Amino acid sequence: MKYPAMRNAAMRTLSVPDLAGGINTRDGITDILDNQLNNVKNLWFKNGSLRTRPAAEVIGSADLLLECGPQKSSQKALNDTNTKYINTNITIAKNGRKYKLSAIAYVPEDVFPSNVTVKTFLVNGSERIVLPDVTITKTPERTVPAIRLFYACRGNTLYLFNGEEQKIHSLNVYYPTNWTIVTKENIHAPQIAIGLSAFGEESTADKAPKGTFVDAYNLIGCYYEAEYTTVNEKLLNLADTNSSHKMAYYLLNSLDVNCVDYTISVRYTASNGSVYYHSATVKETEREITEGGNTYTVTVYRAEEDKLGKDGKRIVAENNVLKFLTSGKGEDEVIATVKIGDLVHDNMTVTAPYIHPNADKVFFCSFSEWFGGNAEGISGGTRLFLAGNTKSDEKSIVLWSALNNPLYFPENGYMYVGNHNSAVTGFGKQSNLFVVFKEDEIWAAQYAYNSASAEAVESQDVIDLQASTVYFPLKTISPSIGCDLPGTIQLCSNRLVWANSDGRIYTLVAENQYSEKNIYSVSEMIRSELSSAKLDANTRSADYENCYWLFSGGSVYVMDYESYGYRYIASYSKAEDAAVRIPWWRFKFAVNQLTDVACVDNTLALIYIADFKSDQNTKQYLESSVLNPAETKDNARDYETDKIKEQHIKTSLETKVFDFGVPQFNKNIYQVDLGIRSNGGMPINVSYMNESSERITDDYISCAVNADDRSSRNIQNIQLRPSLRGCSRFGLRLECEGGMSINHIAINYKITGGAK
Amino acid sequence: MASYDTYYEQIKKQTAADRQAAKDKSNKIFENQKAVANEQYTTQLKDTTSAYDEQYRLARIQKAVNERQIAENMANMGLTDSGLNRTQITANQLSYGNRIGKIDTEKQKAADALALALRGNITTIENNRISAEAAIDDKYDKYASDAATDMYKADVAAASRSYSSGGGKASRSYSSGGGKKSISASLSDIKSAIKSTVKSKDDFNKIKATTMRRGNVVTKQRIVDGKIYRTYDEYKSDAVLNTLGKYAEAGLITWDEMDTYYTLLN
């Protein structure tokens, strides 16, 4: 007799060869891809396995920023409301190494709350060079994060544009002894006009100077140059060699109250080849004049040289007239004369004061970037671009300097980009484009160069060679997507990536302004988390290990930009499909006040403010930690003992909750096979989860094989036997206080039937 | 009876002031012409200078344009502040110098051409002045010579008549015969001269109607007390009537005969 018997269900295996898919917080816990994770912390897929993030190792010695308490300043601790974390893209080459420039500005003493200390430092991996401090005085009502300053570097010289006091500080980065203030005389005085000549008699009806404008005034300058010919043939009887005219010349601008204490300098070449110099300082004097029987006192701005020069002349300038005198004073003054025999063309250069009224356009900017030129590459440039002007009516302005000269901003070298109401927030460079990010728009400019003919300049069709021959035509990239977090802009695999405070991270895939699909969101997998994260002006980013790193305080979101999803995102018909193929990872560092990150020479350093609190005092230090991929322990400084303490990195992951393709049937889970690489022997806590992501049971495993061998080439298969019966869905959670490296997962199960 | 030379010198002395006045007037005209030429030269020189001014200005502007262009091109080639850059900047400076030198040369050429033209003009004017002065001298010398000849002839004739009336028939016959012959010949000359000078009776009447003078005496009549009065123009032009009058004065013709000659003209 045969008895009916149940068929023995076949043993099945679900194998996930790698866990490279990253976190997916968008889709349901059972809907994500097999190689994606529902949760992950301090793990990323690198070199063929899911492994612990690089360790952060504190470097060098700490720099005390603030000490407060009963014995010290009662200044409250530094935080992001009284400290400005300055974001720059400046890298400086020094002694064969490249350094990222980073800076913070803070108020160290509340006794002088207007005194802001700007601490500048250069970081390369495990090296931090602290440059001398600069103290600036801020406007009392302005908060520290709102103070106006930005950096620029050219050659060996680092410039700090101090918008609060409208000063420029400079430092030789090779020999950084002291910051010096760039004097008015050392700010570039452009040669505004050439071909000017004498007018001879002051009674000449036509009071205007004649000549040709070739360059523009310097927005940040105090002086300009003009080139004259001392002899004007038109004023002479050329048939008579003894015919002469007075040495009187029009200045381009009248001397006024702004010119007081500035100097007029004259250099001219005589017909015998000798070069003569004269200079005089503008003074304010009062003079009595009688008109209609009444006597008035008028204020006169006059520069008068005291002594005769080697040429037997001295200069006097008043209003817009410069004269050479041979003797006498006041009404007895004798004006020097020149004859035809003295003629040397274009032989006199006059440097005269002109304080530009629009210096705010430059000094109120907050960031800079070099761009332009065909030989400068993606990181260089021939013009220093500025933006981020804090004046409400200049928010959309972008300015640029003259060729390779960060101390000359031609007054015509600027453009208002897009909507005047939205501020320019950042710059980026992609291929040959200079991308201008605004709060809600993106524009791009290109370098364009054409030459000007002398005839065009002569007819003054071209009046500013700097602005007319090199220009930057603009085009819209996006009229609706912008960037409000300038610290997040990175160029990743030739495409710009940036974040917005709405929790989206974008990439620019095409520079075609007419394409509606030129910007894609790449952050769909972590968007729900980013939306709730504190993404603010202090959010920073880095391009490290072929990943885009987004730092929000101690939380870090890392995107693998070598993934198919990122690289071919424009080829997918649905951006959602591409998004699941862009792996994102999530790290946590023990850093509260991250001020900056420095990624140079393939090293990544975190720069932050570290606290030490004792019973009496609170001390705050400037610290930096470098990431070390070979280590699985973070370390930190113990300020009490001044020793370095190691700390294991806490790692965890949650796999997909698998339904094995038949969610309606129960399954018996017999065995879980984990491919684990050596982690130094730290125990791994394994939990099993059901469809509710609830922990069903725990297991502990330890991969103690080759405890000293941290090489990822060793691998060990660990078999776990959960012996779970009748569950419809099954997932794993792994946690470890230390390094962890997972190669693969395989689950042996049987379908037992019985749809739920 | 005075000699011819005496008359000649006398008349020369009498006309010296007129001669100098005529010369001064002529010279003034030429001096004016010279002044105009000089003025034109000065103006043209100034215009030339102005024309080259633009070239100088363009050369300087070109230098400025080149400076910036070189800087930009060098930067675009990654050669900022390189040796080549310095070379190009120096080359631009040299090019500017060369351009200025070329303009200087051209300008000097133009000025030289103007000066040459001026010298030519001035020389021509001076030559003309000298010629005009010589013509004036010739004119006055001729007048003096003619007048002296006439006066001397008159003296000779008077002396001859005096001799004839006191000396006998033969002499008279000779004198009158010779005289008549001479007068006839002169009359023919006079007629043709008058014809060429006074074209019609109206013209003559016109002359008659004008104010005439002899020395300081002014009249409206041509002949008063046997003396011929002349218009100002006639003084100036040494008119034929003057000669006619002198003939009448000298008694070579009567005043009636003179009228006859006038009638003949009609």
mmCIF file of N, CA and C in Angstrom, chain B residues 43-125:
data_model
loop_
_atom_site.group_PDB
_atom_site.id
_atom_site.type_symbol
_atom_site.label_atom_id
_atom_site.label_comp_id
_atom_site.label_asym_id
_atom_site.label_seq_id
_atom_site.Cartn_x
_atom_site.Cartn_y
_atom_site.Cartn_z
ATOM 1 N N THR B 43 50.810 128.064 -42.245
ATOM 2 C CA THR B 43 49.545 127.324 -42.148
ATOM 3 C C THR B 43 49.709 125.898 -42.666
ATOM 4 N N GLN B 44 50.350 125.796 -43.809
ATOM 5 C CA GLN B 44 50.511 124.462 -44.391
ATOM 6 C C GLN B 44 51.400 123.587 -43.511
ATOM 7 N N LEU B 45 52.398 124.201 -42.891
ATOM 8 C CA LEU B 45 53.281 123.451 -41.996
ATOM 9 C C LEU B 45 52.483 122.926 -40.800
ATOM 10 N N LYS B 46 51.613 123.778 -40.304
ATOM 11 C CA LYS B 46 50.774 123.383 -39.173
ATOM 12 C C LYS B 46 49.824 122.254 -39.584
ATOM 13 N N ASP B 47 49.245 122.423 -40.778
ATOM 14 C CA ASP B 47 48.337 121.385 -41.277
ATOM 15 C C ASP B 47 49.076 120.064 -41.444
ATOM 16 N N THR B 48 50.278 120.177 -41.951
ATOM 17 C CA THR B 48 51.080 118.964 -42.141
ATOM 18 C C THR B 48 51.352 118.311 -40.798
ATOM 19 N N THR B 49 51.727 119.123 -39.817
ATOM 20 C CA THR B 49 51.990 118.595 -38.471
ATOM 21 C C THR B 49 50.753 117.906 -37.930
ATOM 22 N N SER B 50 49.602 118.566 -38.132
ATOM 23 C CA SER B 50 48.359 117.966 -37.642
ATOM 24 C C SER B 50 48.114 116.638 -38.326
ATOM 25 N N ALA B 51 48.379 116.605 -39.643
ATOM 26 C CA ALA B 51 48.156 115.365 -40.376
ATOM 27 C C ALA B 51 49.035 114.252 -39.818
ATOM 28 N N TYR B 52 50.244 114.575 -39.443
ATOM 29 C CA TYR B 52 51.139 113.540 -38.913
ATOM 30 C C TYR B 52 50.838 113.233 -37.455
ATOM 31 N N ASP B 53 50.221 114.206 -36.781
ATOM 32 C CA ASP B 53 49.802 113.964 -35.394
ATOM 33 C C ASP B 53 48.989 112.690 -35.291
ATOM 34 N N GLU B 54 48.073 112.536 -36.226
ATOM 35 C CA GLU B 54 47.193 111.370 -36.206
ATOM 36 C C GLU B 54 48.029 110.091 -36.360
ATOM 37 N N GLN B 55 49.045 110.199 -37.220
ATOM 38 C CA GLN B 55 49.889 109.021 -37.427
ATOM 39 C C GLN B 55 50.674 108.683 -36.164
ATOM 40 N N TYR B 56 51.161 109.736 -35.514
ATOM 41 C CA TYR B 56 51.863 109.496 -34.245
ATOM 42 C C TYR B 56 50.928 108.840 -33.243
ATOM 43 N N ARG B 57 49.707 109.385 -33.199
ATOM 44 C CA ARG B 57 48.733 108.869 -32.235
ATOM 45 C C ARG B 57 48.425 107.395 -32.541
ATOM 46 N N LEU B 58 48.241 107.118 -33.826
ATOM 47 C CA LEU B 58 47.940 105.740 -34.215
ATOM 48 C C LEU B 58 49.098 104.803 -33.874
ATOM 49 N N ALA B 59 50.307 105.301 -34.073
ATOM 50 C CA ALA B 59 51.475 104.470 -33.750
ATOM 51 C C ALA B 59 51.501 104.149 -32.266
ATOM 52 N N ARG B 60 51.194 105.158 -31.458
ATOM 53 C CA ARG B 60 51.201 104.939 -30.010
ATOM 54 C C ARG B 60 50.087 103.991 -29.603
ATOM 55 N N ILE B 61 48.918 104.167 -30.231
ATOM 56 C CA ILE B 61 47.787 103.288 -29.902
ATOM 57 C C ILE B 61 48.111 101.865 -30.333
ATOM 58 N N GLN B 62 48.711 101.747 -31.509
ATOM 59 C CA GLN B 62 49.064 100.411 -31.999
ATOM 60 C C GLN B 62 50.006 99.727 -31.007
ATOM 61 N N LYS B 63 50.907 100.533 -30.458
ATOM 62 C CA LYS B 63 51.828 99.962 -29.470
ATOM 63 C C LYS B 63 51.047 99.438 -28.258
ATOM 64 N N ALA B 64 50.087 100.253 -27.820
ATOM 65 C CA ALA B 64 49.279 99.838 -26.654
ATOM 66 C C ALA B 64 48.479 98.582 -26.980
ATOM 67 N N VAL B 65 47.880 98.574 -28.181
ATOM 68 C CA VAL B 65 47.086 97.403 -28.588
ATOM 69 C C VAL B 65 47.985 96.179 -28.655
ATOM 70 N N ASN B 66 49.150 96.350 -29.263
ATOM 71 C CA ASN B 66 50.075 95.212 -29.395
ATOM 72 C C ASN B 66 50.513 94.686 -28.037
ATOM 73 N N GLU B 67 50.781 95.625 -27.129
ATOM 74 C CA GLU B 67 51.222 95.200 -25.795
ATOM 75 C C GLU B 67 50.209 94.250 -25.175
ATOM 76 N N ARG B 68 48.952 94.650 -25.268
ATOM 77 C CA ARG B 68 47.907 93.828 -24.654
ATOM 78 C C ARG B 68 47.697 92.528 -25.418
ATOM 79 N N GLN B 69 47.807 92.644 -26.729
ATOM 80 C CA GLN B 69 47.610 91.457 -27.563
ATOM 81 C C GLN B 69 48.718 90.433 -27.296
ATOM 82 N N ILE B 70 49.922 90.935 -27.196
ATOM 83 C CA ILE B 70 51.049 90.037 -26.917
ATOM 84 C C ILE B 70 50.832 89.354 -25.568
ATOM 85 N N ALA B 71 50.462 90.168 -24.587
ATOM 86 C CA ALA B 71 50.253 89.601 -23.246
ATOM 87 C C ALA B 71 49.189 88.511 -23.285
ATOM 88 N N GLU B 72 48.093 88.783 -23.991
ATOM 89 C CA GLU B 72 46.994 87.821 -24.047
ATOM 90 C C GLU B 72 47.412 86.573 -24.817
ATOM 91 N N ASN B 73 48.059 86.783 -25.960
ATOM 92 C CA ASN B 73 48.487 85.640 -26.769
ATOM 93 C C ASN B 73 49.491 84.780 -26.013
ATOM 94 N N MET B 74 50.410 85.457 -25.357
ATOM 95 C CA MET B 74 51.411 84.708 -24.608
ATOM 96 C C MET B 74 50.739 83.912 -23.485
ATOM 97 N N ALA B 75 49.805 84.565 -22.813
ATOM 98 C CA ALA B 75 49.092 83.867 -21.730
ATOM 99 C C ALA B 75 48.342 82.672 -22.303
ATOM 100 N N ASN B 76 47.765 82.845 -23.484
ATOM 101 C CA ASN B 76 47.028 81.744 -24.100
ATOM 102 C C ASN B 76 47.940 80.621 -24.548
ATOM 103 N N MET B 77 49.207 80.939 -24.721
ATOM 104 C CA MET B 77 50.169 79.890 -25.072
ATOM 105 C C MET B 77 50.895 79.385 -23.830
ATOM 106 N N GLY B 78 50.491 79.907 -22.683
ATOM 107 C CA GLY B 78 51.142 79.479 -21.448
ATOM 108 C C GLY B 78 52.536 80.046 -21.295
ATOM 109 N N LEU B 79 52.788 81.174 -21.918
ATOM 110 C CA LEU B 79 54.143 81.725 -21.916
ATOM 111 C C LEU B 79 54.230 83.034 -21.144
ATOM 112 N N THR B 80 53.318 83.216 -20.231
ATOM 113 C CA THR B 80 53.328 84.463 -19.484
ATOM 114 C C THR B 80 54.678 84.683 -18.815
ATOM 115 N N ASP B 81 55.235 85.849 -19.038
ATOM 116 C CA ASP B 81 56.482 86.253 -18.424
ATOM 117 C C ASP B 81 57.659 85.381 -18.862
ATOM 118 N N SER B 82 57.528 84.752 -20.006
ATOM 119 C CA SER B 82 58.626 83.931 -20.479
ATOM 120 C C SER B 82 59.609 84.789 -21.266
ATOM 121 N N GLY B 83 60.708 84.155 -21.696
ATOM 122 C CA GLY B 83 61.688 84.869 -22.515
ATOM 123 C C GLY B 83 61.083 85.381 -23.792
ATOM 124 N N LEU B 84 60.253 84.552 -24.419
ATOM 125 C CA LEU B 84 59.614 84.961 -25.674
ATOM 126 C C LEU B 84 58.760 86.195 -25.458
ATOM 127 N N ASN B 85 58.094 86.182 -24.329
ATOM 128 C CA ASN B 85 57.243 87.323 -24.009
ATOM 129 C C ASN B 85 58.069 88.598 -23.969
ATOM 130 N N ARG B 86 59.206 88.521 -23.286
ATOM 131 C CA ARG B 86 60.081 89.689 -23.188
ATOM 132 C C ARG B 86 60.521 90.129 -24.586
ATOM 133 N N THR B 87 60.862 89.125 -25.402
ATOM 134 C CA THR B 87 61.313 89.435 -26.754
ATOM 135 C C THR B 87 60.226 90.177 -27.509
ATOM 136 N N GLN B 88 59.024 89.666 -27.366
ATOM 137 C CA GLN B 88 57.932 90.283 -28.115
ATOM 138 C C GLN B 88 57.653 91.697 -27.624
ATOM 139 N N ILE B 89 57.758 91.870 -26.328
ATOM 140 C CA ILE B 89 57.525 93.209 -25.785
ATOM 141 C C ILE B 89 58.601 94.169 -26.296
ATOM 142 N N THR B 90 59.850 93.677 -26.298
ATOM 143 C CA THR B 90 60.937 94.514 -26.820
ATOM 144 C C THR B 90 60.715 94.792 -28.302
ATOM 145 N N ALA B 91 60.291 93.747 -29.030
ATOM 146 C CA ALA B 91 60.044 93.922 -30.466
ATOM 147 C C ALA B 91 58.960 94.971 -30.697
ATOM 148 N N ASN B 92 57.968 94.947 -29.846
ATOM 149 C CA ASN B 92 56.883 95.932 -29.972
ATOM 150 C C ASN B 92 57.414 97.334 -29.729
ATOM 151 N N GLN B 93 58.308 97.431 -28.744
ATOM 152 C CA GLN B 93 58.910 98.736 -28.432
ATOM 153 C C GLN B 93 59.727 99.225 -29.625
ATOM 154 N N LEU B 94 60.487 98.299 -30.207
ATOM 155 C CA LEU B 94 61.311 98.662 -31.362
ATOM 156 C C LEU B 94 60.426 99.049 -32.545
ATOM 157 N N SER B 95 59.381 98.264 -32.726
ATOM 158 C CA SER B 95 58.462 98.530 -33.833
ATOM 159 C C SER B 95 57.856 99.930 -33.696
ATOM 160 N N TYR B 96 57.525 100.265 -32.461
ATOM 161 C CA TYR B 96 56.977 101.601 -32.199
ATOM 162 C C TYR B 96 58.013 102.668 -32.550
ATOM 163 N N GLY B 97 59.256 102.419 -32.103
ATOM 164 C CA GLY B 97 60.327 103.366 -32.398
ATOM 165 C C GLY B 97 60.529 103.527 -33.892
ATOM 166 N N ASN B 98 60.509 102.386 -34.600
ATOM 167 C CA ASN B 98 60.686 102.435 -36.057
ATOM 168 C C ASN B 98 59.561 103.223 -36.723
ATOM 169 N N ARG B 99 58.344 102.946 -36.220
ATOM 170 C CA ARG B 99 57.179 103.616 -36.814
ATOM 171 C C ARG B 99 57.272 105.133 -36.598
ATOM 172 N N ILE B 100 57.686 105.498 -35.395
ATOM 173 C CA ILE B 100 57.830 106.925 -35.097
ATOM 174 C C ILE B 100 58.919 107.533 -35.985
ATOM 175 N N GLY B 101 60.024 106.783 -36.146
ATOM 176 C CA GLY B 101 61.119 107.261 -36.987
ATOM 177 C C GLY B 101 60.653 107.467 -38.419
ATOM 178 N N LYS B 102 59.852 106.540 -38.910
ATOM 179 C CA LYS B 102 59.357 106.635 -40.291
ATOM 180 C C LYS B 102 58.454 107.859 -40.443
ATOM 181 N N ILE B 103 57.599 108.033 -39.443
ATOM 182 C CA ILE B 103 56.703 109.194 -39.505
ATOM 183 C C ILE B 103 57.511 110.478 -39.441
ATOM 184 N N ASP B 104 58.541 110.468 -38.568
ATOM 185 C CA ASP B 104 59.409 111.652 -38.458
ATOM 186 C C ASP B 104 60.004 111.988 -39.823
ATOM 187 N N THR B 105 60.490 110.944 -40.508
ATOM 188 C CA THR B 105 61.131 111.157 -41.811
ATOM 189 C C THR B 105 60.130 111.728 -42.808
ATOM 190 N N GLU B 106 58.954 111.092 -42.851
ATOM 191 C CA GLU B 106 57.935 111.550 -43.801
ATOM 192 C C GLU B 106 57.523 112.989 -43.506
ATOM 193 N N LYS B 107 57.405 113.255 -42.213
ATOM 194 C CA LYS B 107 56.988 114.598 -41.818
ATOM 195 C C LYS B 107 58.069 115.614 -42.199
ATOM 196 N N GLN B 108 59.331 115.232 -41.993
ATOM 197 C CA GLN B 108 60.426 116.133 -42.322
ATOM 198 C C GLN B 108 60.461 116.389 -43.827
ATOM 199 N N LYS B 109 60.180 115.315 -44.602
ATOM 200 C CA LYS B 109 60.150 115.444 -46.056
ATOM 201 C C LYS B 109 59.085 116.449 -46.467
ATOM 202 N N ALA B 110 57.914 116.284 -45.859
ATOM 203 C CA ALA B 110 56.808 117.174 -46.194
ATOM 204 C C ALA B 110 57.147 118.620 -45.815
ATOM 205 N N ALA B 111 57.779 118.765 -44.644
ATOM 206 C CA ALA B 111 58.153 120.115 -44.195
ATOM 207 C C ALA B 111 59.206 120.708 -45.129
ATOM 208 N N ASP B 112 60.157 119.850 -45.541
ATOM 209 C CA ASP B 112 61.195 120.315 -46.458
ATOM 210 C C ASP B 112 60.577 120.750 -47.783
ATOM 211 N N ALA B 113 59.612 119.961 -48.263
ATOM 212 C CA ALA B 113 58.963 120.303 -49.531
ATOM 213 C C ALA B 113 58.255 121.654 -49.419
ATOM 214 N N LEU B 114 57.627 121.840 -48.269
ATOM 215 C CA LEU B 114 56.944 123.115 -48.057
ATOM 216 C C LEU B 114 57.948 124.262 -48.017
ATOM 217 N N ALA B 115 59.058 124.045 -47.315
ATOM 218 C CA ALA B 115 60.079 125.094 -47.201
ATOM 219 C C ALA B 115 60.662 125.415 -48.577
ATOM 220 N N LEU B 116 60.845 124.341 -49.366
ATOM 221 C CA LEU B 116 61.387 124.522 -50.706
ATOM 222 C C LEU B 116 60.427 125.360 -51.551
ATOM 223 N N ALA B 117 59.160 124.989 -51.449
ATOM 224 C CA ALA B 117 58.135 125.726 -52.209
ATOM 225 C C ALA B 117 58.107 127.185 -51.776
ATOM 226 N N LEU B 118 58.261 127.393 -50.482
ATOM 227 C CA LEU B 118 58.254 128.769 -49.976
ATOM 228 C C LEU B 118 59.444 129.543 -50.544
ATOM 229 N N ARG B 119 60.605 128.891 -50.502
ATOM 230 C CA ARG B 119 61.800 129.574 -51.020
ATOM 231 C C ARG B 119 61.607 129.930 -52.494
ATOM 232 N N GLY B 120 61.018 128.991 -53.240
ATOM 233 C CA GLY B 120 60.738 129.250 -54.662
ATOM 234 C C GLY B 120 59.826 130.445 -54.844
ATOM 235 N N ASN B 121 58.786 130.449 -54.041
ATOM 236 C CA ASN B 121 57.825 131.555 -54.122
ATOM 237 C C ASN B 121 58.494 132.885 -53.814
ATOM 238 N N ILE B 122 59.256 132.873 -52.730
ATOM 239 C CA ILE B 122 59.889 134.118 -52.284
ATOM 240 C C ILE B 122 60.872 134.607 -53.362
ATOM 241 N N THR B 123 61.618 133.672 -53.944
ATOM 242 C CA THR B 123 62.571 134.041 -54.995
ATOM 243 C C THR B 123 61.844 134.665 -56.187
ATOM 244 N N THR B 124 60.758 134.015 -56.587
ATOM 245 C CA THR B 124 59.980 134.532 -57.720
ATOM 246 C C THR B 124 59.473 135.940 -57.419
ATOM 247 N N ILE B 125 58.949 136.083 -56.218
ATOM 248 C CA ILE B 125 58.404 137.392 -55.838
ATOM 249 C C ILE B 125 59.510 138.442 -55.835
#
